[in-house]
Coordinates of C-alpha atoms in Angstrom, one line a residue:
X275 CA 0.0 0.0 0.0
X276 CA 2.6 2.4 0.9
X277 CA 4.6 1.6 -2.6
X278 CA 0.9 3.0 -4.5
X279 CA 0.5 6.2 -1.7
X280 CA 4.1 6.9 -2.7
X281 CA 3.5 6.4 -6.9
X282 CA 0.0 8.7 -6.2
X283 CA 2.2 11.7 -4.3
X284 CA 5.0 12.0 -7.0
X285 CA 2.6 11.9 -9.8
X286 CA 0.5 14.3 -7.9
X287 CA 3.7 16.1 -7.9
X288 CA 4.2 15.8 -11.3
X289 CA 0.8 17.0 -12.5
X290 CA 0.3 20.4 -10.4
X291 CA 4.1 21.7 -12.3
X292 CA 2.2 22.9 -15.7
X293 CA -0.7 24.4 -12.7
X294 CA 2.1 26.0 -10.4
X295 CA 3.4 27.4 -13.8
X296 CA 0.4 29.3 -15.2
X297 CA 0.1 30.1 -11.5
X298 CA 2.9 31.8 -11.6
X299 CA 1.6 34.8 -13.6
X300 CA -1.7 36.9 -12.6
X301 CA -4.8 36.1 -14.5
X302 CA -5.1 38.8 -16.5
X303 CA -1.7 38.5 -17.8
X304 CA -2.2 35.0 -18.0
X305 CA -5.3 35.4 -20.5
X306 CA -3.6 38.0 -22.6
X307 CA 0.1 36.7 -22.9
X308 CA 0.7 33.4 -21.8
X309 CA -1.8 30.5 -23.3
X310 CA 0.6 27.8 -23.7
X311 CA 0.2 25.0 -21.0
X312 CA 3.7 25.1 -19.6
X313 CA 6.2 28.1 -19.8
X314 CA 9.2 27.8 -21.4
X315 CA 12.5 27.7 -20.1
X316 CA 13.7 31.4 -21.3
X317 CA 10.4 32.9 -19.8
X318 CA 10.8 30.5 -16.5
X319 CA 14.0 32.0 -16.4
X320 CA 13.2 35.5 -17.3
X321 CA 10.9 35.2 -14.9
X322 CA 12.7 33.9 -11.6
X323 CA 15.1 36.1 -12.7
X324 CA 12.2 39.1 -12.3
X325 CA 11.4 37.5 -8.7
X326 CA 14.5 37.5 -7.2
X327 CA 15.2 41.3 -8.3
X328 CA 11.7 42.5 -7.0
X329 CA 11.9 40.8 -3.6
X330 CA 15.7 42.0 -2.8
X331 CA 14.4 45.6 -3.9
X332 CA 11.5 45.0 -1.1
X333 CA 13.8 43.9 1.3
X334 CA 16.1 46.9 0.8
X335 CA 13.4 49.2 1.3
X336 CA 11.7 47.8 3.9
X337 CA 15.2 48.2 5.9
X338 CA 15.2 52.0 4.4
X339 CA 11.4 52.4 6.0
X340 CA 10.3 52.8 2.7
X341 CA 7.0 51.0 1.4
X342 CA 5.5 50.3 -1.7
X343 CA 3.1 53.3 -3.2
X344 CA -0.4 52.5 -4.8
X345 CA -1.7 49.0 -4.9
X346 CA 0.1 47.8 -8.4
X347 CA -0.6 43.6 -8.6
X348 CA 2.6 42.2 -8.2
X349 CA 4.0 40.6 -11.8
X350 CA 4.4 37.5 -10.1
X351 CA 2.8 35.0 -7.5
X352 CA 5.7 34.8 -4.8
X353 CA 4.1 32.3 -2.9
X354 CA 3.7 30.2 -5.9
X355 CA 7.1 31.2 -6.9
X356 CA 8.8 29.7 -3.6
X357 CA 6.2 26.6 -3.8
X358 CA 7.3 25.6 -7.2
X359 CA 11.4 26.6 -6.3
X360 CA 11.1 24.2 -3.0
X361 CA 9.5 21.2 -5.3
X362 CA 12.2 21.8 -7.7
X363 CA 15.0 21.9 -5.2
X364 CA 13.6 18.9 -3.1
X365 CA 12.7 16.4 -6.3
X366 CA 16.4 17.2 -7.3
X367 CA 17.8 16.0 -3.8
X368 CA 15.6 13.4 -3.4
X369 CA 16.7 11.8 -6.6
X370 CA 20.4 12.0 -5.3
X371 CA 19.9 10.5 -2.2
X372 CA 17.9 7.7 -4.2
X373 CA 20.6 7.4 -6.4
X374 CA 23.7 7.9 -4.1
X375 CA 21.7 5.0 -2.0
X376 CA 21.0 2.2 -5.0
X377 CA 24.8 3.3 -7.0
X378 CA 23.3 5.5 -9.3
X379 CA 24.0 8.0 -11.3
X380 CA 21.7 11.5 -11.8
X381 CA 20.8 12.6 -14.7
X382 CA 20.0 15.6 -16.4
X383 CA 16.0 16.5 -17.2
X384 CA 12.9 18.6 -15.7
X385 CA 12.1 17.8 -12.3
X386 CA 9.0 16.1 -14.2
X387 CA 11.4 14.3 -15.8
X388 CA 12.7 13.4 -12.5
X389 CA 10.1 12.7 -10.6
X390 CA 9.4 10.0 -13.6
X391 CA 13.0 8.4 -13.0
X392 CA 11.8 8.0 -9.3
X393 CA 8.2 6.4 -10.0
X394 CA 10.2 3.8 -12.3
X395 CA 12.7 3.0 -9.2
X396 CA 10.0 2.9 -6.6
X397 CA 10.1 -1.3 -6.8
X398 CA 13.4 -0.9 -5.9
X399 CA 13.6 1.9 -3.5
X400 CA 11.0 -0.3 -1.5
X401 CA 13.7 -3.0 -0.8
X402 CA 14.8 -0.4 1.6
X403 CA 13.0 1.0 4.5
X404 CA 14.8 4.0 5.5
X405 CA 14.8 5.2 1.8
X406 CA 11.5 4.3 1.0
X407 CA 10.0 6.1 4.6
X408 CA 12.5 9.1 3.1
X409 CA 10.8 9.0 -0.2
X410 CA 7.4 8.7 1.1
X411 CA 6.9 11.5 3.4
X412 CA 9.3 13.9 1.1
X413 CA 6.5 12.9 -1.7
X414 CA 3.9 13.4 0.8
X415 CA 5.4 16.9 1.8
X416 CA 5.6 18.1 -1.8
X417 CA 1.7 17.6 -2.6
X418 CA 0.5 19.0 -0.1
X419 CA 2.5 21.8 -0.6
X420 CA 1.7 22.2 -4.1
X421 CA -1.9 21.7 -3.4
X422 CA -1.7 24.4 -0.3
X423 CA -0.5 27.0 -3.0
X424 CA -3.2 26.2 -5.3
X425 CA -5.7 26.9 -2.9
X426 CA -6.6 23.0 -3.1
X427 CA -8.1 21.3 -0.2
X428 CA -7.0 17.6 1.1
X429 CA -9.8 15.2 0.6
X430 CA -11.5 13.9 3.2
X431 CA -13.8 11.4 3.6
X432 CA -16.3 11.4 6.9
X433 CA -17.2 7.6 8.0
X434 CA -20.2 6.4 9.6
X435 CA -18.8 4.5 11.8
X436 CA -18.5 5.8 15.6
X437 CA -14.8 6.5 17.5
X438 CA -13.9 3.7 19.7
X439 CA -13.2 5.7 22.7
X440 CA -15.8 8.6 22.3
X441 CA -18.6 7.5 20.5
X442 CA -19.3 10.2 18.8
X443 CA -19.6 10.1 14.7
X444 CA -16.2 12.0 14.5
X445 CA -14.1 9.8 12.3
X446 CA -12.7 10.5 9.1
X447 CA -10.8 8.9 6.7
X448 CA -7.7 10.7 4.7
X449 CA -6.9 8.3 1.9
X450 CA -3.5 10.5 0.8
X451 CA -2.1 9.7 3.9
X452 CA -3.7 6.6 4.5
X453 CA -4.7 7.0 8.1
X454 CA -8.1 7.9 9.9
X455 CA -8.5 10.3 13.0
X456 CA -11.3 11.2 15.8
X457 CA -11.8 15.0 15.0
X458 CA -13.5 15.4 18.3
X459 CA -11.1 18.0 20.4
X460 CA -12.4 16.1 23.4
X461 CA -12.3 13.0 22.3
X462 CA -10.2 10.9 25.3
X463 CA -9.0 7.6 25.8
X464 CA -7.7 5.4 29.3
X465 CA -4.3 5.1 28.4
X466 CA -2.4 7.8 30.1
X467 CA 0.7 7.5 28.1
X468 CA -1.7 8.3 25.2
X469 CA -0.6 11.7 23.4
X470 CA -4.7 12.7 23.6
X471 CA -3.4 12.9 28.0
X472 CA -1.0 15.6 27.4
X473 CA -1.8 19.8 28.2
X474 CA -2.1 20.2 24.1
X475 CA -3.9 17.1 23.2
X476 CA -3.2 15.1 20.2
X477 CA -6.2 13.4 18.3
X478 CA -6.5 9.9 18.1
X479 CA -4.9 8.8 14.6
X480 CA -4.6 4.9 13.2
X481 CA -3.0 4.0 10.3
X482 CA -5.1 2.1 7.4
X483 CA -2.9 -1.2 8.3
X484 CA -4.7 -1.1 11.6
X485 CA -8.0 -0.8 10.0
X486 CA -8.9 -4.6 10.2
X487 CA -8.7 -4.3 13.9
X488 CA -10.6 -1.4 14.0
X489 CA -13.3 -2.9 12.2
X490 CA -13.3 -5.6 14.7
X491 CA -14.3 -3.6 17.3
X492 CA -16.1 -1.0 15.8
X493 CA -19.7 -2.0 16.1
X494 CA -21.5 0.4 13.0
X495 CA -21.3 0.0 9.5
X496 CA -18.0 0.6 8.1
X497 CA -17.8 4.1 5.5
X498 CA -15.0 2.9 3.6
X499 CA -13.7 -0.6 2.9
X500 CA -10.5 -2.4 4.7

């Protein structure tokens, strides 16, 4: 299971780098100049170029006490801008560690290109734990960033089944990370080395491996299958 949650983040990955690049430029300049699906690499470059020289002339002013007159839109989405410069940086590392750990070599490409290298070596990368936990959660980390940029919401998915230790009809299922959690804040078990004891409490999360033994003891109709 993890081997498909991994394959579904990177190509997750993989599909919002056209949508982080239109998002790049404001709408209106978007409609009039830019229709192709993906930039190219001159305007990507022209562009980050155009990024970097706006935010350090920010920066300098802001140390001046100076501040930005009128309300001009910015040429650029800077959140998106650091979004899609983080997935580009990470997908790059990532595939060195991946290589450096199965005696690889890198190889030049996009990062879509990339991030295709890594879905082919996933069979292999899952002979190996510590990489493959790596892999996972850095794949993870990169879709939901992408998706938090893109004003995308993680789907959830609300069971009908009730929480073991409340009762209440509080569970959920989130199938990108494969686990399901009690949303009830007061939702409290009797273990009290249980993180849902401590000042701040944690909520109550299993992981889908689990989820046979949960529907052991849960007594209502399942919302999702095992």
């Amino acid at each position: 299971m993890r081997t498909q949650l991994t394959y579904d983040h990177l190509a997750a990955v993989r599909a919002y780098l056209p949508e982080l690049d239109r998002a790049l430029v404001p709408s209106a300049q978007r409609r009039r100049q830019w229709n192709q699906r993906e930039l190219t690499p001159e305007q990507r470059d022209r562009m980050n170029a155009q990024a970097v020289a706006e935010r350090e002339a920010k920066e300098r002013n802001l140390t001046q006490g100076l501040k930005a007159l009128g309300d001009a839109p910015a040429p650029m989405n800077l959140s998106v801008f650091d979004a899609r410069t983080l997935i580009m940086v990470s997908v790059a590392e990532l595939e060195e560690a991946v290589c450096d750990k199965l005696g690889l070599s890198t190889l030049p490409g996009s990062t879509a290109d990339t991030i295709t290298r890594l879905i082919g070596l996933l069979d292999r990368i899952s002979l190996h734990d510590d990489l493959m936990d790596h892999v996972h959660a850095e794949a993870a980390r990169l879709r939901q960033t992408a998706r938090a940029v893109l004003g995308e919401a993680e789907p959830v998915v609300r069971l009908t089944a009730r929480c073991i230790h409340c009762r209440s009809l509080s569970l959920r299922a989130y199938p990108e990370r494969a686990t399901i959690a009690c949303v009830d804040p007061t939702c409290r078990c009797d273990d009290q080395d249980c993180p849902c004891q401590r000042e701040e409490p944690w909520r109550h999360v299993w992981p889908y491996e689990r989820w046979p033994w949960l529907a052991a003891n849960l007594r209502d109709q399942i919302g999702v299958a095992p």
